[in-house]
């Protein structure tokens, strides 16, 4: 394959422009056709027959010893004969880059059968006897194939192929071929291509099949014949307008596809399919179909696996392909196809965009996820042509900025921030590989409910979320809350491998939710007005929480009061702005405050009372329901008052009520009005309760003996 520099040198802008499509990119087929065209130009060059060659099929044996075996035949006389010159009837040589066009190999990917071209690829390390059989079959099997003989009949030089078939009927000739192959190989096994060399003029040279038009046309016809007979069709073809070129042509209906789309067994693409009439539903011309098939190398290079699916992220430039855009696209595809690293196409495009100053508004991605099943069935979902680099890139930057500078995740002076942070959790610290995390789906793997990838299906919300981010589509906030809560509950179960409340997980989920709701992206949506505030971007400032040293503390006041007030007011889902008693936002705030009190008192029990079982354990997330929340609040406040009295005795007078900054607000939201008539969904209630627990466990001055937030939350590192 040509390097990008060699590609540009090989094809001037004028030459390349003649090869490019005339119309703008408007479909997956257009992208595949463009990929196939660039791949063909970079491997086998231009020309009518170049798209039919398959240079990659035998690419691993290029420049290896004994990798090309040719039966040499002289058809220049009255009767075809084997060569009797100094080289003899069989030549064993090296298959080199310069011979790719001349040898003209066209692979037929079937377990049994002959390749489309007269050149045939043998299995790895075949013994001499097997290679001799393949060599003879160039005359006895390929030259007598029905499609080949029909092509020979219609071609002016088809007599050459007919002479091969005639020579193959002579047993003595076949024995000579076998003896020559075995002798030349010296008993050694090898991996090779088997082909022929033909002399057509008395004083002419022996030519390779790629230099003889009759062989190339027979190869072409044989490959085309497979495009109309797949899935037991007799002849799925007809005259129609090609969906790629827009020109009238003979179109085929059962051609192969790099992504396994539009197959006979893929009924969602062909509802009510009549296999013989498939060309009417999806008409693609013969030559365009072959070019599309050649896109496979580049398509696969822009593919990666995650959550049991294959994710396709195919870059292209918006509008009609121009030579300059084609050069840049080829660089991206070449890098993806030759890079041995683990970068995704998104990361490669990002680096290339920075280096080459590519206009980001022109760079697009076709994005889809494909779920393979048995019996060659595939589910395609999340498909879009409008994927853009800005979505995963901006999400990665937004998340890093949030945990780096937002007051919700950064402390002021000697007080902890609202949310705990640690370098041990990727979503709670700035990460240079965040773009990789987003584009591979690891970003959601860390926060969504865990599943066995072997049992993944098209409804997997992790896949849905990944494709949405790559394509700029929105994610339902209901999906996020359901996944978050289930993951929290799973990690709090008795048989969980994790110990303690998963506060780092909850903080990670909250950071992700805030990032997705960023105003530039707006990746979170809902049809429920009650949940609409959750989809809004928080207004946390950069390290601008109040200066607690300047706050007057009187009548039991606590520096944490201003911190809590600021966090609530800057979190739209909890804010009282425009709110009134009884609304879902008020109920959500009540769940959060209850969790904050449970977390605060639970931490006190663990570190001051040395209790192994605390309120956090007593009231796990899965136990919180609308019907129970009032009872939990009453018991937690009662426990708070008990510890307040103890503190007063121990300290000879305790200023106010313990955690009064939480208790006072909690009374206003949970105890009055009654929760029995609340309308908040259970997942909504539980997630913000869990967020409150995380807040409460992290609500303390740094010098209170629990300065290490990893120690205050005995949660397994992620």
XYZ file of C-alpha atoms in Angstrom:
718
model
C 0.000 0.000 0.000
C 1.350 3.397 -0.977
C 2.373 5.753 1.806
C 0.454 9.053 1.895
C 3.458 10.823 0.372
C 3.816 8.212 -2.368
C 0.068 8.324 -2.980
C 0.169 12.070 -3.550
C 3.171 11.676 -5.870
C 1.530 8.853 -7.804
C -1.722 10.723 -8.435
C -1.817 14.391 -9.320
C -4.877 16.395 -8.369
C -6.138 16.138 -11.932
C -5.641 12.363 -12.083
C -7.194 11.822 -8.676
C -10.160 14.053 -9.461
C -11.036 11.802 -12.408
C -11.252 8.803 -10.066
C -13.384 10.435 -7.370
C -17.204 10.378 -7.229
C -19.041 13.318 -8.792
C -21.650 13.669 -6.045
C -21.454 14.600 -2.337
C -21.225 11.904 0.324
C -24.793 11.078 1.275
C -24.874 7.444 2.385
C -22.836 4.622 3.849
C -22.487 3.193 0.351
C -20.897 6.474 -0.799
C -18.330 6.250 1.996
C -17.569 2.603 1.255
C -17.223 3.367 -2.448
C -14.776 6.197 -1.716
C -12.776 3.983 0.669
C -12.687 1.216 -1.923
C -11.569 3.622 -4.637
C -8.712 4.994 -2.503
C -7.656 1.505 -1.451
C -7.619 0.283 -5.058
C -5.544 3.234 -6.213
C -3.093 2.663 -3.358
C -2.644 -1.064 -3.955
C -3.406 -2.097 -7.522
C -3.567 1.255 -9.319
C -6.225 2.494 -11.682
C -7.868 0.850 -14.638
C -10.917 -1.206 -15.399
C -9.787 -4.404 -13.714
C -7.862 -3.003 -10.719
C -10.903 -3.120 -8.351
C -11.220 -6.847 -8.945
C -7.780 -7.715 -7.612
C -7.228 -8.728 -3.991
C -3.618 -7.865 -3.142
C -4.106 -8.231 0.606
C -5.160 -11.864 0.321
C -1.594 -12.967 -0.349
C 0.122 -9.923 1.105
C 1.859 -11.945 3.806
C 3.854 -13.993 1.275
C 5.250 -11.078 -0.711
C 9.051 -11.316 -0.965
C 9.187 -14.809 0.525
C 11.020 -17.735 -1.037
C 9.119 -20.025 -3.411
C 5.941 -17.941 -3.058
C 4.947 -17.951 -6.754
C 4.616 -21.062 -8.899
C 3.783 -20.601 -12.591
C 2.934 -23.243 -15.198
C 4.472 -21.981 -18.434
C 2.434 -22.677 -21.589
C 3.187 -21.928 -25.223
C 0.066 -21.340 -27.352
C 1.870 -19.639 -30.220
C 1.927 -22.737 -32.407
C -0.684 -25.019 -33.915
C -1.122 -26.906 -30.625
C -0.641 -25.694 -27.035
C 2.387 -27.173 -25.292
C 4.393 -26.770 -22.128
C 7.444 -24.496 -22.333
C 10.625 -26.270 -23.387
C 13.148 -23.451 -22.936
C 15.900 -23.156 -20.316
C 13.418 -22.369 -17.520
C 11.156 -25.274 -18.361
C 7.422 -25.977 -17.870
C 7.309 -24.628 -14.301
C 8.897 -21.573 -12.745
C 9.212 -21.172 -8.968
C 10.080 -17.647 -7.910
C 9.292 -14.854 -5.438
C 5.984 -13.054 -5.395
C 6.933 -9.354 -5.249
C 5.154 -5.988 -5.120
C 5.974 -5.408 -8.791
C 4.155 -8.618 -9.735
C 0.862 -7.830 -7.974
C -0.746 -6.342 -11.076
C 0.762 -8.866 -13.479
C -0.174 -11.931 -11.470
C -3.729 -10.571 -11.178
C -4.882 -12.519 -8.151
C -8.586 -12.351 -7.249
C -9.403 -14.362 -4.143
C -12.647 -16.284 -3.739
C -13.189 -16.468 0.051
C -14.732 -19.913 0.221
C -13.637 -22.972 2.127
C -13.689 -24.971 -1.109
C -13.518 -23.901 -4.694
C -11.166 -22.073 -6.997
C -10.251 -18.419 -6.901
C -11.896 -16.075 -9.415
C -8.588 -15.524 -11.200
C -6.537 -18.193 -12.860
C -4.049 -17.384 -10.115
C -4.967 -19.417 -7.037
C -3.852 -19.118 -3.421
C -2.813 -22.364 -1.766
C -3.097 -23.084 1.923
C -0.298 -22.362 4.339
C 2.720 -24.651 4.065
C 1.214 -26.930 1.444
C 3.271 -29.942 0.472
C 4.658 -30.301 -3.076
C 2.057 -32.885 -4.120
C -0.828 -30.611 -3.144
C 0.777 -27.653 -4.894
C 1.222 -29.791 -7.994
C -2.497 -30.571 -7.934
C -3.349 -26.885 -7.683
C -0.985 -26.153 -10.559
C -2.741 -28.688 -12.799
C -6.150 -27.297 -11.835
C -5.262 -24.014 -13.566
C -5.911 -26.002 -16.739
C -8.364 -28.662 -15.634
C -10.614 -26.723 -13.256
C -10.354 -22.949 -13.747
C -10.163 -22.995 -17.537
C -13.217 -25.283 -17.710
C -15.388 -23.364 -15.247
C -18.764 -22.474 -16.813
C -18.412 -18.725 -16.269
C -14.836 -18.756 -17.559
C -15.706 -20.703 -20.699
C -18.632 -18.359 -21.409
C -16.333 -15.358 -21.033
C -13.789 -17.011 -23.334
C -16.441 -17.597 -25.964
C -17.393 -13.909 -26.003
C -13.863 -12.467 -25.877
C -11.719 -12.052 -29.045
C -8.733 -13.612 -27.281
C -10.753 -16.254 -25.503
C -9.012 -18.921 -27.600
C -6.047 -18.650 -25.207
C -8.181 -19.914 -22.341
C -9.671 -22.584 -24.596
C -6.143 -23.800 -25.426
C -5.421 -24.110 -21.706
C -8.505 -26.262 -21.253
C -7.519 -28.391 -24.248
C -4.001 -28.906 -22.895
C -5.504 -29.950 -19.565
C -7.053 -33.009 -21.190
C -3.619 -34.480 -21.953
C -2.570 -36.814 -19.140
C 1.088 -36.747 -20.135
C 1.130 -32.973 -19.874
C -0.429 -33.088 -16.420
C 2.175 -35.613 -15.280
C 4.943 -33.354 -16.587
C 3.504 -30.427 -14.620
C 3.370 -32.488 -11.433
C 6.914 -33.790 -11.835
C 8.231 -30.307 -12.521
C 6.555 -28.761 -9.458
C 7.750 -31.501 -7.101
C 11.261 -31.375 -8.531
C 11.580 -27.600 -8.375
C 10.428 -27.535 -4.743
C 12.884 -30.228 -3.737
C 10.358 -31.898 -1.456
C 9.873 -28.745 0.666
C 6.454 -27.392 1.649
C 5.687 -23.738 1.014
C 2.946 -21.126 0.941
C 2.438 -19.882 -2.596
C 0.266 -18.564 -5.384
C -0.261 -20.903 -8.340
C -0.650 -19.304 -11.752
C 0.292 -19.529 -15.444
C 2.560 -17.761 -17.888
C 1.477 -17.686 -21.527
C 3.441 -17.250 -24.740
C 1.106 -16.195 -27.568
C 3.622 -15.142 -30.228
C 6.430 -17.362 -31.686
C 9.089 -14.809 -30.847
C 7.249 -13.240 -27.919
C 7.793 -13.386 -24.171
C 5.898 -15.422 -21.649
C 3.294 -13.088 -20.130
C 1.504 -13.162 -16.823
C -2.327 -13.458 -16.749
C -2.661 -9.845 -15.595
C -1.073 -8.806 -18.904
C -3.628 -10.681 -21.018
C -7.076 -9.111 -21.342
C -8.929 -12.395 -21.804
C -7.767 -13.663 -18.412
C -8.717 -10.404 -16.727
C -12.187 -10.393 -18.262
C -12.791 -14.018 -17.273
C -11.706 -13.158 -13.739
C -14.091 -10.202 -13.723
C -17.031 -12.254 -14.995
C -16.437 -14.999 -12.465
C -16.372 -12.570 -9.558
C -19.457 -10.780 -10.844
C -21.311 -14.060 -11.096
C -21.061 -14.424 -7.321
C -22.679 -11.030 -6.786
C -25.996 -12.202 -8.200
C -26.205 -15.751 -6.833
C -25.581 -15.262 -3.109
C -28.103 -16.787 -0.709
C -29.264 -19.279 -3.370
C -30.457 -16.633 -5.808
C -30.528 -17.694 -9.462
C -29.796 -14.237 -10.879
C -30.492 -11.258 -8.614
C -29.705 -8.572 -11.179
C -31.415 -6.077 -13.410
C -31.082 -2.730 -15.159
C -31.553 0.195 -12.754
C -29.978 3.423 -11.535
C -26.851 2.765 -9.498
C -27.293 4.207 -5.980
C -23.603 5.160 -5.897
C -22.856 6.679 -9.285
C -26.383 7.692 -10.244
C -25.918 6.161 -13.688
C -28.016 3.501 -15.398
C -26.285 0.139 -15.253
C -26.706 -3.559 -14.657
C -27.202 -3.703 -10.909
C -26.805 -6.589 -8.493
C -28.755 -7.381 -5.362
C -26.729 -9.882 -3.327
C -23.221 -8.446 -3.382
C -20.938 -8.765 -0.386
C -20.528 -5.877 2.017
C -17.646 -4.866 4.359
C -20.119 -4.372 7.194
C -22.472 -7.230 6.368
C -25.314 -4.852 5.530
C -28.051 -5.622 3.023
C -27.641 -9.363 3.256
C -30.407 -11.800 2.600
C -30.620 -12.783 6.249
C -30.689 -9.209 7.475
C -34.421 -8.756 7.294
C -34.561 -5.287 8.851
C -32.755 -3.983 5.742
C -34.822 -6.131 3.362
C -38.338 -6.516 4.821
C -40.323 -9.109 2.888
C -37.248 -9.920 0.820
C -37.574 -11.710 -2.501
C -33.962 -12.668 -3.086
C -34.331 -12.597 -6.878
C -35.646 -9.014 -6.705
C -33.127 -7.706 -4.148
C -31.539 -5.536 -6.853
C -34.729 -3.475 -6.941
C -34.511 -2.681 -3.205
C -30.817 -1.948 -3.223
C -29.513 -1.421 -6.785
C -25.752 -1.121 -6.990
C -23.829 -1.537 -10.239
C -21.416 -4.405 -10.725
C -18.273 -2.278 -10.727
C -19.479 -0.159 -7.790
C -20.249 -3.311 -5.809
C -16.735 -4.609 -6.333
C -15.244 -1.253 -5.354
C -17.356 -1.263 -2.193
C -16.045 -4.724 -1.358
C -12.507 -3.346 -1.608
C -13.262 -0.930 1.214
C -12.983 -3.742 3.741
C -9.359 -3.046 4.748
C -10.049 0.596 5.559
C -13.469 -0.104 7.082
C -12.046 -2.725 9.428
C -9.193 -0.377 10.339
C -11.820 2.113 11.552
C -13.576 -0.476 13.672
C -13.172 -1.529 17.272
C -14.980 -3.885 19.607
C -16.699 -2.974 22.832
C -19.625 -4.350 24.849
C -19.820 -7.378 22.540
C -20.370 -5.249 19.425
C -18.359 -3.895 16.528
C -18.397 -0.115 16.499
C -17.794 1.499 13.122
C -16.493 5.052 13.162
C -15.722 5.909 9.542
C -14.261 9.380 8.897
C -15.107 11.339 5.769
C -15.289 14.946 4.626
C -18.624 16.616 4.140
C -19.622 17.403 0.562
C -18.202 16.226 -2.747
C -14.796 14.547 -2.420
C -12.074 16.836 -3.766
C -8.463 15.793 -4.397
C -7.190 17.729 -1.374
C -9.826 16.193 0.913
C -9.053 12.779 -0.580
C -5.343 13.188 0.240
C -6.212 14.038 3.858
C -8.729 11.213 4.133
C -6.196 8.778 2.741
C -3.734 9.838 5.460
C -6.324 9.076 8.122
C -7.192 5.710 6.610
C -3.568 4.751 5.974
C -2.665 5.554 9.574
C -5.610 3.539 10.870
C -4.716 0.564 8.648
C -0.993 0.536 9.444
C -0.874 1.811 13.032
C -0.183 -0.967 15.508
C -1.318 1.169 18.438
C -4.633 1.039 20.219
C -5.970 4.419 19.170
C -9.535 4.586 17.928
C -10.422 6.380 14.673
C -11.700 9.253 16.830
C -8.281 9.698 18.456
C -6.429 9.359 15.158
C -8.672 11.996 13.584
C -8.194 14.300 16.563
C -4.409 14.099 16.296
C -4.512 14.523 12.535
C -6.905 17.448 12.830
C -4.495 19.214 15.200
C -1.450 18.516 13.025
C -2.973 19.406 9.660
C -5.342 22.132 10.787
C -8.281 20.273 9.248
C -11.542 22.196 9.314
C -13.493 20.374 11.979
C -16.820 21.405 10.477
C -15.966 19.366 7.355
C -14.770 16.260 9.167
C -17.635 13.854 9.838
C -18.021 10.240 10.915
C -20.414 7.524 9.951
C -21.149 5.801 13.259
C -22.942 2.549 13.945
C -22.769 -0.475 16.177
C -23.286 -3.959 14.791
C -24.234 -6.938 16.907
C -23.230 -10.227 15.266
C -25.332 -13.321 15.844
C -25.156 -16.905 14.710
C -26.171 -17.948 11.198
C -24.650 -14.787 9.670
C -27.292 -12.527 11.157
C -26.433 -9.005 12.251
C -28.320 -6.310 14.131
C -27.494 -2.737 13.129
C -28.423 0.102 15.466
C -27.387 3.614 16.421
C -26.630 4.428 12.794
C -25.814 8.021 11.815
C -23.872 9.874 9.135
C -23.546 12.987 11.254
C -20.979 11.917 13.824
C -18.555 14.716 14.618
C -15.266 14.887 16.426
C -16.544 17.728 18.596
C -18.902 15.540 20.629
C -16.485 12.987 22.170
C -13.658 15.531 22.226
C -15.692 18.214 23.988
C -17.117 15.690 26.437
C -13.579 14.571 27.331
C -12.438 18.181 27.845
C -15.566 19.117 29.794
C -15.186 16.214 32.206
C -11.527 17.023 32.819
C -12.321 20.679 33.440
C -15.104 19.757 35.839
C -12.996 17.580 38.125
C -10.010 19.928 37.767
C -11.538 23.263 38.716
C -15.255 23.050 39.574
C -16.063 23.878 43.189
C -18.118 20.675 43.465
C -14.922 18.632 43.217
C -12.289 20.962 44.682
C -11.849 22.072 48.278
C -11.429 25.576 49.610
C -9.027 26.200 52.475
C -9.390 23.524 55.151
C -12.759 22.056 54.184
C -13.495 19.114 51.931
C -15.287 19.672 48.602
C -18.879 18.473 48.175
C -17.740 15.410 46.214
C -14.763 13.191 47.052
C -11.932 12.885 44.541
C -9.034 10.507 44.150
C -6.481 9.701 41.472
C -7.440 6.038 41.863
C -10.709 6.599 39.992
C -10.389 7.693 36.384
C -13.569 9.783 36.411
C -12.540 11.738 39.524
C -9.247 13.113 38.246
C -8.065 14.784 35.062
C -7.116 12.130 32.504
C -5.006 12.671 29.382
C -6.599 9.551 27.914
C -10.157 10.734 28.480
C -10.871 10.849 24.735
C -9.974 7.174 24.518
C -12.234 6.446 27.488
C -15.143 8.234 25.805
C -14.669 6.817 22.312
C -14.233 3.202 23.447
C -17.192 3.195 25.818
C -15.043 2.710 28.932
C -16.504 6.043 30.033
C -19.885 4.360 30.536
C -18.530 0.964 31.536
C -17.318 2.569 34.772
C -20.715 3.957 35.770
C -23.479 1.850 34.198
C -24.780 -1.454 35.534
C -22.364 -4.267 34.828
C -23.273 -6.888 32.245
C -21.697 -9.935 30.681
C -20.532 -8.791 27.240
C -21.103 -12.320 25.951
C -24.823 -11.780 26.565
C -24.931 -8.222 25.222
C -27.759 -7.257 22.909
C -28.866 -4.331 20.812
C -30.752 -2.870 23.788
C -27.614 -2.570 25.913
C -27.806 1.018 27.272
C -23.997 1.272 27.347
C -23.938 0.813 23.587
C -26.817 3.247 23.165
C -24.978 5.856 25.234
C -21.692 5.332 23.363
C -23.269 5.711 19.934
C -25.193 8.761 21.146
C -22.020 10.501 22.284
C -20.146 9.653 19.089
C -23.006 10.926 16.955
C -24.095 13.878 19.070
C -27.465 12.352 19.819
C -29.065 12.710 23.233
C -29.270 10.210 26.076
C -32.467 9.949 28.104
C -31.875 11.008 31.692
C -34.173 8.148 32.726
C -31.662 5.706 31.241
C -28.783 7.316 33.134
C -30.594 7.256 36.483
C -31.717 3.655 36.036
C -28.198 2.507 35.171
C -26.568 4.550 37.926
C -28.890 3.278 40.620
C -28.610 -0.346 39.547
C -24.797 -0.144 39.631
C -24.896 1.445 43.105
C -27.259 -1.242 44.395
C -25.133 -4.009 42.883
C -22.058 -2.703 44.676
C -23.933 -2.441 47.981
C -25.255 -6.012 47.942
C -24.064 -8.508 50.528
C -22.209 -10.627 47.969
C -20.484 -7.642 46.356
C -16.701 -7.703 46.216
C -16.685 -4.022 47.219
C -16.708 -2.903 50.851
C -18.503 0.101 52.225
C -20.648 2.650 50.496
C -19.506 3.254 46.871
C -19.051 7.023 47.237
C -16.350 7.230 44.572
C -18.704 5.501 42.140
C -21.536 7.922 42.944
C -19.216 10.917 42.619
C -18.050 9.544 39.252
C -21.623 9.134 38.075
C -22.439 12.673 39.153
C -19.377 14.069 37.363
C -20.450 12.209 34.233
C -24.023 13.453 34.490
C -22.836 17.061 34.880
C -20.491 16.714 31.909
C -23.157 15.247 29.651
C -25.462 18.107 30.579
C -22.865 20.704 29.566
C -24.485 23.557 27.642
C -22.200 23.151 24.625
C -23.149 19.510 24.209
C -26.643 19.092 25.672
C -26.359 15.325 25.466
C -28.976 14.648 28.143
C -32.686 14.976 27.477
C -36.084 14.028 28.901
C -39.755 14.369 28.053
C -40.622 14.619 31.731
C -40.779 18.238 32.930
C -40.105 17.028 36.478
C -36.704 15.702 35.424
C -35.850 18.606 33.122
C -33.686 20.366 35.781
C -31.390 17.306 35.864
C -30.567 17.874 32.196
C -29.316 21.422 32.855
C -25.668 22.294 33.266
C -24.604 23.064 36.865
C -23.161 26.504 37.553
C -20.196 25.591 39.744
C -17.473 28.217 39.739
C -13.750 27.627 39.666
C -12.738 27.231 43.303
C -15.113 29.958 44.419
C -16.811 28.338 47.360
C -17.154 30.820 50.236
C -14.083 31.634 52.322
C -15.015 29.874 55.526
C -12.495 31.844 57.587
C -14.573 34.963 56.927
C -17.882 33.384 57.914
C -19.132 34.330 61.355
C -20.024 31.202 63.278
C -22.657 31.932 65.920
C -25.503 30.077 67.583
C -24.276 26.673 66.512
C -23.467 27.815 62.968
C -21.205 25.662 60.849
C -18.898 26.544 57.926
C -20.514 23.611 56.115
C -23.773 25.576 55.979
C -22.551 27.930 53.245
C -20.957 25.024 51.382
C -24.239 23.091 51.355
C -26.251 26.139 50.348
C -23.869 26.876 47.476
C -23.886 23.278 46.219
C -27.673 23.067 46.230
C -28.214 26.422 44.554
C -25.654 25.669 41.807
C -27.065 22.211 41.087
C -30.226 22.706 38.963
C -31.687 19.335 39.958
C -31.610 20.441 43.634
C -32.023 24.195 43.369
C -35.014 25.933 44.919
C -35.060 28.593 42.202
C -38.616 28.784 40.904
C -39.539 25.870 43.132
C -42.396 25.459 45.597
C -43.276 22.938 48.253
C -44.517 19.659 46.903
C -42.751 19.792 43.558
C -40.508 16.985 42.377
C -37.439 19.235 42.641
C -38.285 19.793 46.300
C -38.716 16.062 46.797
C -35.399 15.390 45.078
C -33.740 17.898 47.367
C -35.304 16.133 50.331
C -33.859 12.798 49.227
C -30.454 14.418 48.835
C -30.592 16.044 52.282
C -31.665 12.785 53.907
C -28.730 11.056 52.276
C -26.411 13.855 53.406
C -27.539 13.435 57.024
C -27.228 9.632 56.833
C -23.733 10.003 55.392
C -22.683 12.619 57.945
C -23.953 10.700 60.983
C -22.779 7.395 59.516
C -19.241 8.749 59.275
C -19.501 10.020 62.858
C -20.574 6.551 64.033
C -17.654 4.921 62.268
C -14.887 7.236 63.401
C -16.117 8.560 66.735
C -18.208 5.630 67.917
C -16.128 2.901 66.260
C -19.263 1.192 64.953
C -18.857 -1.449 62.261
C -22.466 -1.030 61.150
C -23.605 2.545 60.616
C -26.670 4.351 59.333
C -25.148 4.132 55.856
C -25.271 0.347 56.130
C -28.635 0.379 57.874
C -30.292 2.368 55.093
C -28.778 1.180 51.792
C -29.907 2.744 48.537
C -32.155 -0.156 47.570
C -34.152 0.291 50.813
C -35.098 3.898 50.049
C -38.623 4.256 48.702
C -41.270 6.934 48.842
C -43.167 4.991 51.496
C -40.107 4.583 53.739
C -38.368 7.910 53.391
C -40.251 9.666 56.199
C -39.532 6.855 58.656
C -35.837 6.856 57.717
C -35.723 10.631 58.147
C -37.340 10.475 61.589
C -34.988 7.744 62.798
C -31.930 9.524 61.428
C -32.878 12.853 63.029
C -33.548 11.048 66.300
C -30.114 9.451 66.138
C -28.632 12.864 65.381
C -30.224 14.367 68.477
C -28.899 11.472 70.589
C -25.332 12.170 69.444
C -25.888 15.901 70.006
C -26.743 15.255 73.662
C -23.687 13.034 74.027
C -21.469 15.741 72.588
C -22.902 18.312 74.969
C -22.099 16.109 77.944
C -18.588 15.327 76.726
C -17.730 18.909 75.782
C -19.659 20.606 78.625
C -21.976 22.352 76.200
C -22.272 21.712 72.467
C -23.137 24.660 70.162
C -26.468 23.841 68.562
C -27.644 20.598 66.986
C -25.209 18.252 65.340
C -25.376 18.625 61.532
C -27.972 21.346 62.018
C -27.192 22.773 58.542
C -28.683 19.569 57.147
C -31.345 18.860 59.763
C -33.075 22.234 59.439
C -33.388 21.915 55.654
C -34.419 18.282 55.933
C -37.338 19.096 58.199
C -38.597 21.597 55.649
C -38.518 19.124 52.770
C -39.371 15.692 54.166
C -41.336 16.089 57.366
C -43.530 18.883 56.065
C -45.229 18.238 53.648
C -45.852 14.496 53.938
C -43.893 12.259 51.469
C -46.901 9.963 50.978
C -48.056 12.038 48.037
C -44.670 12.559 46.419
C -44.473 12.099 42.654
C -40.753 11.515 42.266
C -39.655 8.333 40.451
C -37.857 5.696 42.481
C -34.608 5.876 40.462
C -34.624 9.656 40.768
C -35.211 9.404 44.523
C -32.506 6.778 45.052
C -29.809 8.420 42.973
C -30.055 11.751 44.769
C -30.242 9.968 48.096
C -26.984 8.198 47.158
C -25.516 11.546 46.066
C -26.480 12.956 49.465
C -24.818 10.055 51.295
C -21.664 10.709 49.305
C -21.873 14.408 50.174
C -22.425 13.744 53.878
C -19.563 11.263 54.153
C -17.251 13.847 52.618
C -18.505 16.819 54.673
C -15.781 17.588 57.205
C -12.752 19.803 57.769
C -9.476 18.378 56.521
C -7.982 18.399 60.017
C -10.610 16.276 61.725
C -8.518 13.132 61.642
C -9.953 11.917 58.366
C -7.869 13.849 55.913
C -7.421 10.960 53.542
C -10.665 10.666 51.608
C -9.635 7.183 50.533
C -9.643 6.226 54.196
C -13.023 7.826 54.859
C -14.552 5.760 52.112
C -13.304 2.156 52.257
C -14.238 1.589 48.651
C -12.248 -0.592 46.306
C -10.057 1.344 43.902
C -11.102 1.487 40.287
